[in-house]
Amino acid sequence: HSFTPETSTLANFKKFKQAGFNINHTVFKTNDQAQSALDLAQKSGIKMMIYTDELINDTDKTVRRFKNHPALFGYFLADEPSPENFPALKVLVSKIKNADKLHPVYVNLHPNYAPESYLNGLSYSVYVDTFLKSINVNFLSFDNYPIVNNKVRPDWYQNIEIIRSASLKVNKPFWAFACSTIHFDYKKPTLGGLKLQQFGNLLYGAKGLQYFTYITIDDEYWKKNNYSYSIVYNDGTPTPTYSYVKQVNKQVKTLSWIFMKSRVDSIYHNGDTIPIGTRRMNFLPKRFKKFNSYEKNALVSFMTSGKRKFVIIQNKDIFKPMPFSYQLQPGVSTVDNTTGKIKAGDTKENMYNIPPGDILIFTYL
């Protein structure tokens, strides 16, 4: 949730946009609250994914009211539904799509660490497949907050492998999350941790990046569970996390020419141990004479965009830089990961320290 109805102000929307966001998701009770937020979003140059009680209870009328609003991105229907919610969701989705063929419908799925009781005893991959078979969403979305007590969940990559494979099967893109709020055992976000999550999502092929959450909500449940210190405080002023998120979003935007149109051909892990459900990279990539991450934990994604090939390596340590040495064959370039510009590669051996959670990009035709 980005805002509450009370914090949906022009100043807050502008601050949100300045952090590099382009879609806002807020839960509203009434259509009038959503209307006023959409008008502010339009003035701020951002779009909104809306949810109101009336969208559920008076679907047709609500969709007709909002479908031509220039700031509408789409309709949010449910967060972490269980399989018993699928039939009702299916009906809602078809009602919305009958009234509005243009705007996407969004449902966000459980992570793979959700208890089986939440999934009606289904395995996680069957849960995802069942959802996609029964509900005609425009893209697949799931939340998984992988950094607990500053350590990466052992089954995070397995979750994203399952989502990627399901999205390829139905030929629909997927969106993924980073956690940007202290709660339970989730600690204060770090720059390396945010990069690990969002670049990890991109290297797996995500086409939309989300954050939980933007504003620090000020209610009893949040206080009781130590929710604090999101991207902005509850009055809209930035927390220190704001500048990290702004930095990550800016870097992602600079590199979006790679990620928006590319497809992931294959993805591998390097290191002393590789995560459950993933594949180890045990070969020298084409067009490289040397590719050495010294058994440090790394993610390597092979992507294609048009005629261009990309090989992207990510440092999976959220605190320490990763030494990486490489030697290129002629014709391989690097991409500066802060400017997004292609730089001619040379064929001598190079050593590079990849910052925590960050990436190094190679490309050739």
PDB file of N, CA, C and O in Angstrom, residues 85-137:
ATOM      1  N   ASN A  85     -10.639 -19.012  -2.787  1.00  0.00           N
ATOM      2  CA  ASN A  85     -11.053 -17.679  -3.295  1.00  0.00           C
ATOM      3  C   ASN A  85     -11.078 -17.619  -4.821  1.00  0.00           C
ATOM      4  O   ASN A  85     -11.592 -16.650  -5.392  1.00  0.00           O
ATOM      5  N   PHE A  86     -10.477 -18.619  -5.493  1.00  0.00           N
ATOM      6  CA  PHE A  86     -10.314 -18.532  -6.953  1.00  0.00           C
ATOM      7  C   PHE A  86     -11.650 -18.420  -7.714  1.00  0.00           C
ATOM      8  O   PHE A  86     -11.751 -17.597  -8.627  1.00  0.00           O
ATOM      9  N   PRO A  87     -12.697 -19.212  -7.372  1.00  0.00           N
ATOM     10  CA  PRO A  87     -13.933 -19.104  -8.156  1.00  0.00           C
ATOM     11  C   PRO A  87     -14.547 -17.695  -8.123  1.00  0.00           C
ATOM     12  O   PRO A  87     -14.962 -17.172  -9.158  1.00  0.00           O
ATOM     13  N   ALA A  88     -14.564 -17.064  -6.925  1.00  0.00           N
ATOM     14  CA  ALA A  88     -15.131 -15.711  -6.822  1.00  0.00           C
ATOM     15  C   ALA A  88     -14.274 -14.716  -7.609  1.00  0.00           C
ATOM     16  O   ALA A  88     -14.799 -13.806  -8.269  1.00  0.00           O
ATOM     17  N   LEU A  89     -12.957 -14.898  -7.544  1.00  0.00           N
ATOM     18  CA  LEU A  89     -12.051 -14.013  -8.292  1.00  0.00           C
ATOM     19  C   LEU A  89     -12.269 -14.148  -9.796  1.00  0.00           C
ATOM     20  O   LEU A  89     -12.240 -13.172 -10.536  1.00  0.00           O
ATOM     21  N   LYS A  90     -12.472 -15.376 -10.229  1.00  0.00           N
ATOM     22  CA  LYS A  90     -12.694 -15.635 -11.657  1.00  0.00           C
ATOM     23  C   LYS A  90     -13.911 -14.843 -12.158  1.00  0.00           C
ATOM     24  O   LYS A  90     -13.875 -14.220 -13.224  1.00  0.00           O
ATOM     25  N   VAL A  91     -14.975 -14.854 -11.366  1.00  0.00           N
ATOM     26  CA  VAL A  91     -16.202 -14.123 -11.728  1.00  0.00           C
ATOM     27  C   VAL A  91     -15.924 -12.621 -11.795  1.00  0.00           C
ATOM     28  O   VAL A  91     -16.311 -11.939 -12.749  1.00  0.00           O
ATOM     29  N   LEU A  92     -15.203 -12.115 -10.774  1.00  0.00           N
ATOM     30  CA  LEU A  92     -14.875 -10.679 -10.730  1.00  0.00           C
ATOM     31  C   LEU A  92     -14.040 -10.253 -11.929  1.00  0.00           C
ATOM     32  O   LEU A  92     -14.287  -9.218 -12.546  1.00  0.00           O
ATOM     33  N   VAL A  93     -13.034 -11.055 -12.246  1.00  0.00           N
ATOM     34  CA  VAL A  93     -12.134 -10.731 -13.357  1.00  0.00           C
ATOM     35  C   VAL A  93     -12.927 -10.661 -14.665  1.00  0.00           C
ATOM     36  O   VAL A  93     -12.758  -9.729 -15.453  1.00  0.00           O
ATOM     37  N   SER A  94     -13.830 -11.634 -14.863  1.00  0.00           N
ATOM     38  CA  SER A  94     -14.544 -11.590 -16.145  1.00  0.00           C
ATOM     39  C   SER A  94     -15.512 -10.406 -16.188  1.00  0.00           C
ATOM     40  O   SER A  94     -15.701  -9.796 -17.242  1.00  0.00           O
ATOM     41  N   LYS A  95     -16.082 -10.034 -15.051  1.00  0.00           N
ATOM     42  CA  LYS A  95     -16.940  -8.825 -15.006  1.00  0.00           C
ATOM     43  C   LYS A  95     -16.143  -7.580 -15.411  1.00  0.00           C
ATOM     44  O   LYS A  95     -16.588  -6.754 -16.205  1.00  0.00           O
ATOM     45  N   ILE A  96     -14.933  -7.462 -14.824  1.00  0.00           N
ATOM     46  CA  ILE A  96     -14.103  -6.283 -15.123  1.00  0.00           C
ATOM     47  C   ILE A  96     -13.711  -6.283 -16.593  1.00  0.00           C
ATOM     48  O   ILE A  96     -13.807  -5.265 -17.284  1.00  0.00           O
ATOM     49  N   LYS A  97     -13.288  -7.440 -17.099  1.00  0.00           N
ATOM     50  CA  LYS A  97     -12.813  -7.503 -18.493  1.00  0.00           C
ATOM     51  C   LYS A  97     -13.948  -7.272 -19.488  1.00  0.00           C
ATOM     52  O   LYS A  97     -13.710  -6.774 -20.586  1.00  0.00           O
ATOM     53  N   ASN A  98     -15.170  -7.623 -19.098  1.00  0.00           N
ATOM     54  CA  ASN A  98     -16.311  -7.323 -19.981  1.00  0.00           C
ATOM     55  C   ASN A  98     -16.544  -5.824 -20.076  1.00  0.00           C
ATOM     56  O   ASN A  98     -16.941  -5.311 -21.114  1.00  0.00           O
ATOM     57  N   ALA A  99     -16.277  -5.123 -18.962  1.00  0.00           N
ATOM     58  CA  ALA A  99     -16.544  -3.678 -18.931  1.00  0.00           C
ATOM     59  C   ALA A  99     -15.345  -2.851 -19.398  1.00  0.00           C
ATOM     60  O   ALA A  99     -15.489  -1.710 -19.822  1.00  0.00           O
ATOM     61  N   ASP A 100     -14.138  -3.422 -19.304  1.00  0.00           N
ATOM     62  CA  ASP A 100     -12.917  -2.678 -19.660  1.00  0.00           C
ATOM     63  C   ASP A 100     -11.888  -3.655 -20.232  1.00  0.00           C
ATOM     64  O   ASP A 100     -11.295  -4.438 -19.500  1.00  0.00           O
ATOM     65  N   LYS A 101     -11.726  -3.592 -21.540  1.00  0.00           N
ATOM     66  CA  LYS A 101     -10.797  -4.544 -22.195  1.00  0.00           C
ATOM     67  C   LYS A 101      -9.344  -4.066 -22.140  1.00  0.00           C
ATOM     68  O   LYS A 101      -8.427  -4.797 -22.483  1.00  0.00           O
ATOM     69  N   LEU A 102      -9.127  -2.813 -21.739  1.00  0.00           N
ATOM     70  CA  LEU A 102      -7.793  -2.223 -21.868  1.00  0.00           C
ATOM     71  C   LEU A 102      -6.904  -2.374 -20.639  1.00  0.00           C
ATOM     72  O   LEU A 102      -5.710  -2.619 -20.757  1.00  0.00           O
ATOM     73  N   HIS A 103      -7.491  -2.180 -19.448  1.00  0.00           N
ATOM     74  CA  HIS A 103      -6.640  -2.068 -18.251  1.00  0.00           C
ATOM     75  C   HIS A 103      -6.446  -3.422 -17.577  1.00  0.00           C
ATOM     76  O   HIS A 103      -7.386  -4.203 -17.469  1.00  0.00           O
ATOM     77  N   PRO A 104      -5.229  -3.691 -17.107  1.00  0.00           N
ATOM     78  CA  PRO A 104      -4.960  -4.999 -16.498  1.00  0.00           C
ATOM     79  C   PRO A 104      -5.667  -5.191 -15.163  1.00  0.00           C
ATOM     80  O   PRO A 104      -5.993  -4.236 -14.459  1.00  0.00           O
ATOM     81  N   VAL A 105      -5.862  -6.463 -14.845  1.00  0.00           N
ATOM     82  CA  VAL A 105      -6.396  -6.868 -13.548  1.00  0.00           C
ATOM     83  C   VAL A 105      -5.246  -7.534 -12.793  1.00  0.00           C
ATOM     84  O   VAL A 105      -4.501  -8.330 -13.363  1.00  0.00           O
ATOM     85  N   TYR A 106      -5.122  -7.196 -11.515  1.00  0.00           N
ATOM     86  CA  TYR A 106      -3.939  -7.599 -10.737  1.00  0.00           C
ATOM     87  C   TYR A 106      -4.352  -8.366  -9.492  1.00  0.00           C
ATOM     88  O   TYR A 106      -5.201  -7.904  -8.720  1.00  0.00           O
ATOM     89  N   VAL A 107      -3.777  -9.552  -9.340  1.00  0.00           N
ATOM     90  CA  VAL A 107      -3.928 -10.356  -8.125  1.00  0.00           C
ATOM     91  C   VAL A 107      -2.519 -10.759  -7.709  1.00  0.00           C
ATOM     92  O   VAL A 107      -1.715 -11.148  -8.551  1.00  0.00           O
ATOM     93  N   ASN A 108      -2.228 -10.654  -6.432  1.00  0.00           N
ATOM     94  CA  ASN A 108      -0.875 -10.974  -5.963  1.00  0.00           C
ATOM     95  C   ASN A 108      -0.894 -12.279  -5.164  1.00  0.00           C
ATOM     96  O   ASN A 108      -1.667 -12.430  -4.231  1.00  0.00           O
ATOM     97  N   LEU A 109      -0.022 -13.228  -5.549  1.00  0.00           N
ATOM     98  CA  LEU A 109      -0.047 -14.571  -4.948  1.00  0.00           C
ATOM     99  C   LEU A 109       0.850 -14.702  -3.720  1.00  0.00           C
ATOM    100  O   LEU A 109       1.776 -13.922  -3.511  1.00  0.00           O
ATOM    101  N   HIS A 110       0.576 -15.755  -2.949  1.00  0.00           N
ATOM    102  CA  HIS A 110       1.400 -16.115  -1.784  1.00  0.00           C
ATOM    103  C   HIS A 110       2.841 -16.413  -2.206  1.00  0.00           C
ATOM    104  O   HIS A 110       3.092 -16.834  -3.344  1.00  0.00           O
ATOM    105  N   PRO A 111       3.784 -16.292  -1.268  1.00  0.00           N
ATOM    106  CA  PRO A 111       5.145 -16.822  -1.495  1.00  0.00           C
ATOM    107  C   PRO A 111       5.165 -18.318  -1.205  1.00  0.00           C
ATOM    108  O   PRO A 111       4.204 -18.860  -0.632  1.00  0.00           O
ATOM    109  N   ASN A 112       6.290 -18.970  -1.527  1.00  0.00           N
ATOM    110  CA  ASN A 112       6.368 -20.418  -1.306  1.00  0.00           C
ATOM    111  C   ASN A 112       6.584 -20.793   0.163  1.00  0.00           C
ATOM    112  O   ASN A 112       6.555 -21.967   0.504  1.00  0.00           O
ATOM    113  N   TYR A 113       6.779 -19.798   1.042  1.00  0.00           N
ATOM    114  CA  TYR A 113       6.878 -20.132   2.462  1.00  0.00           C
ATOM    115  C   TYR A 113       5.528 -19.974   3.176  1.00  0.00           C
ATOM    116  O   TYR A 113       5.443 -20.099   4.397  1.00  0.00           O
ATOM    117  N   ALA A 114       4.465 -19.723   2.419  1.00  0.00           N
ATOM    118  CA  ALA A 114       3.130 -19.693   3.029  1.00  0.00           C
ATOM    119  C   ALA A 114       2.803 -21.104   3.535  1.00  0.00           C
ATOM    120  O   ALA A 114       3.107 -22.083   2.848  1.00  0.00           O
ATOM    121  N   PRO A 115       2.205 -21.216   4.725  1.00  0.00           N
ATOM    122  CA  PRO A 115       1.852 -22.554   5.231  1.00  0.00           C
ATOM    123  C   PRO A 115       0.930 -23.278   4.251  1.00  0.00           C
ATOM    124  O   PRO A 115       0.110 -22.637   3.584  1.00  0.00           O
ATOM    125  N   GLU A 116       1.054 -24.610   4.170  1.00  0.00           N
ATOM    126  CA  GLU A 116       0.229 -25.384   3.219  1.00  0.00           C
ATOM    127  C   GLU A 116      -1.256 -25.206   3.471  1.00  0.00           C
ATOM    128  O   GLU A 116      -2.067 -25.306   2.556  1.00  0.00           O
ATOM    129  N   SER A 117      -1.613 -24.917   4.734  1.00  0.00           N
ATOM    130  CA  SER A 117      -3.040 -24.707   5.033  1.00  0.00           C
ATOM    131  C   SER A 117      -3.585 -23.507   4.257  1.00  0.00           C
ATOM    132  O   SER A 117      -4.745 -23.462   3.878  1.00  0.00           O
ATOM    133  N   TYR A 118      -2.713 -22.510   3.988  1.00  0.00           N
ATOM    134  CA  TYR A 118      -3.139 -21.335   3.205  1.00  0.00           C
ATOM    135  C   TYR A 118      -3.361 -21.715   1.741  1.00  0.00           C
ATOM    136  O   TYR A 118      -4.018 -21.001   1.005  1.00  0.00           O
ATOM    137  N   LEU A 119      -2.723 -22.796   1.316  1.00  0.00           N
ATOM    138  CA  LEU A 119      -2.801 -23.221  -0.092  1.00  0.00           C
ATOM    139  C   LEU A 119      -3.739 -24.418  -0.251  1.00  0.00           C
ATOM    140  O   LEU A 119      -3.706 -25.112  -1.268  1.00  0.00           O
ATOM    141  N   ASN A 120      -4.575 -24.645   0.775  1.00  0.00           N
ATOM    142  CA  ASN A 120      -5.501 -25.797   0.781  1.00  0.00           C
ATOM    143  C   ASN A 120      -4.771 -27.110   0.560  1.00  0.00           C
ATOM    144  O   ASN A 120      -5.277 -28.000  -0.138  1.00  0.00           O
ATOM    145  N   GLY A 121      -3.547 -27.217   1.089  1.00  0.00           N
ATOM    146  CA  GLY A 121      -2.804 -28.470   0.969  1.00  0.00           C
ATOM    147  C   GLY A 121      -2.145 -28.695  -0.386  1.00  0.00           C
ATOM    148  O   GLY A 121      -1.521 -29.727  -0.608  1.00  0.00           O
ATOM    149  N   LEU A 122      -2.270 -27.723  -1.306  1.00  0.00           N
ATOM    150  CA  LEU A 122      -1.619 -27.882  -2.618  1.00  0.00           C
ATOM    151  C   LEU A 122      -0.126 -27.615  -2.484  1.00  0.00           C
ATOM    152  O   LEU A 122       0.295 -26.832  -1.628  1.00  0.00           O
ATOM    153  N   SER A 123       0.671 -28.232  -3.360  1.00  0.00           N
ATOM    154  CA  SER A 123       2.074 -27.815  -3.423  1.00  0.00           C
ATOM    155  C   SER A 123       2.106 -26.416  -4.030  1.00  0.00           C
ATOM    156  O   SER A 123       1.153 -25.997  -4.700  1.00  0.00           O
ATOM    157  N   TYR A 124       3.206 -25.719  -3.810  1.00  0.00           N
ATOM    158  CA  TYR A 124       3.257 -24.331  -4.279  1.00  0.00           C
ATOM    159  C   TYR A 124       3.117 -24.229  -5.805  1.00  0.00           C
ATOM    160  O   TYR A 124       2.388 -23.391  -6.320  1.00  0.00           O
ATOM    161  N   SER A 125       3.800 -25.111  -6.536  1.00  0.00           N
ATOM    162  CA  SER A 125       3.734 -24.980  -8.003  1.00  0.00           C
ATOM    163  C   SER A 125       2.343 -25.328  -8.524  1.00  0.00           C
ATOM    164  O   SER A 125       1.864 -24.723  -9.484  1.00  0.00           O
ATOM    165  N   VAL A 126       1.651 -26.261  -7.857  1.00  0.00           N
ATOM    166  CA  VAL A 126       0.267 -26.573  -8.261  1.00  0.00           C
ATOM    167  C   VAL A 126      -0.652 -25.385  -7.936  1.00  0.00           C
ATOM    168  O   VAL A 126      -1.550 -25.046  -8.713  1.00  0.00           O
ATOM    169  N   TYR A 127      -0.418 -24.734  -6.792  1.00  0.00           N
ATOM    170  CA  TYR A 127      -1.174 -23.520  -6.421  1.00  0.00           C
ATOM    171  C   TYR A 127      -1.062 -22.465  -7.525  1.00  0.00           C
ATOM    172  O   TYR A 127      -2.052 -21.909  -7.991  1.00  0.00           O
ATOM    173  N   VAL A 128       0.181 -22.202  -7.976  1.00  0.00           N
ATOM    174  CA  VAL A 128       0.396 -21.180  -9.012  1.00  0.00           C
ATOM    175  C   VAL A 128      -0.263 -21.595 -10.333  1.00  0.00           C
ATOM    176  O   VAL A 128      -0.952 -20.796 -10.975  1.00  0.00           O
ATOM    177  N   ASP A 129      -0.066 -22.845 -10.729  1.00  0.00           N
ATOM    178  CA  ASP A 129      -0.649 -23.331 -11.996  1.00  0.00           C
ATOM    179  C   ASP A 129      -2.176 -23.303 -11.968  1.00  0.00           C
ATOM    180  O   ASP A 129      -2.823 -22.933 -12.948  1.00  0.00           O
ATOM    181  N   THR A 130      -2.755 -23.705 -10.820  1.00  0.00           N
ATOM    182  CA  THR A 130      -4.221 -23.712 -10.683  1.00  0.00           C
ATOM    183  C   THR A 130      -4.769 -22.297 -10.822  1.00  0.00           C
ATOM    184  O   THR A 130      -5.781 -22.060 -11.497  1.00  0.00           O
ATOM    185  N   PHE A 131      -4.088 -21.360 -10.185  1.00  0.00           N
ATOM    186  CA  PHE A 131      -4.495 -19.955 -10.280  1.00  0.00           C
ATOM    187  C   PHE A 131      -4.493 -19.495 -11.741  1.00  0.00           C
ATOM    188  O   PHE A 131      -5.464 -18.925 -12.237  1.00  0.00           O
ATOM    189  N   LEU A 132      -3.400 -19.763 -12.447  1.00  0.00           N
ATOM    190  CA  LEU A 132      -3.274 -19.286 -13.832  1.00  0.00           C
ATOM    191  C   LEU A 132      -4.268 -19.977 -14.773  1.00  0.00           C
ATOM    192  O   LEU A 132      -4.726 -19.374 -15.737  1.00  0.00           O
ATOM    193  N   LYS A 133      -4.595 -21.233 -14.478  1.00  0.00           N
ATOM    194  CA  LYS A 133      -5.574 -21.946 -15.320  1.00  0.00           C
ATOM    195  C   LYS A 133      -6.972 -21.361 -15.145  1.00  0.00           C
ATOM    196  O   LYS A 133      -7.766 -21.320 -16.069  1.00  0.00           O
ATOM    197  N   SER A 134      -7.278 -20.922 -13.899  1.00  0.00           N
ATOM    198  CA  SER A 134      -8.667 -20.524 -13.670  1.00  0.00           C
ATOM    199  C   SER A 134      -8.901 -19.020 -13.807  1.00  0.00           C
ATOM    200  O   SER A 134     -10.021 -18.601 -14.042  1.00  0.00           O
ATOM    201  N   ILE A 135      -7.848 -18.206 -13.671  1.00  0.00           N
ATOM    202  CA  ILE A 135      -8.080 -16.752 -13.626  1.00  0.00           C
ATOM    203  C   ILE A 135      -7.263 -16.033 -14.689  1.00  0.00           C
ATOM    204  O   ILE A 135      -6.046 -16.166 -14.766  1.00  0.00           O
ATOM    205  N   ASN A 136      -7.969 -15.240 -15.475  1.00  0.00           N
ATOM    206  CA  ASN A 136      -7.351 -14.608 -16.639  1.00  0.00           C
ATOM    207  C   ASN A 136      -6.702 -13.266 -16.277  1.00  0.00           C
ATOM    208  O   ASN A 136      -7.159 -12.207 -16.689  1.00  0.00           O
ATOM    209  N   VAL A 137      -5.634 -13.323 -15.467  1.00  0.00           N
ATOM    210  CA  VAL A 137      -4.914 -12.078 -15.136  1.00  0.00           C
ATOM    211  C   VAL A 137      -3.998 -11.693 -16.298  1.00  0.00           C
ATOM    212  O   VAL A 137      -3.680 -12.517 -17.150  1.00  0.00           O
TER     213      VAL A 137
END
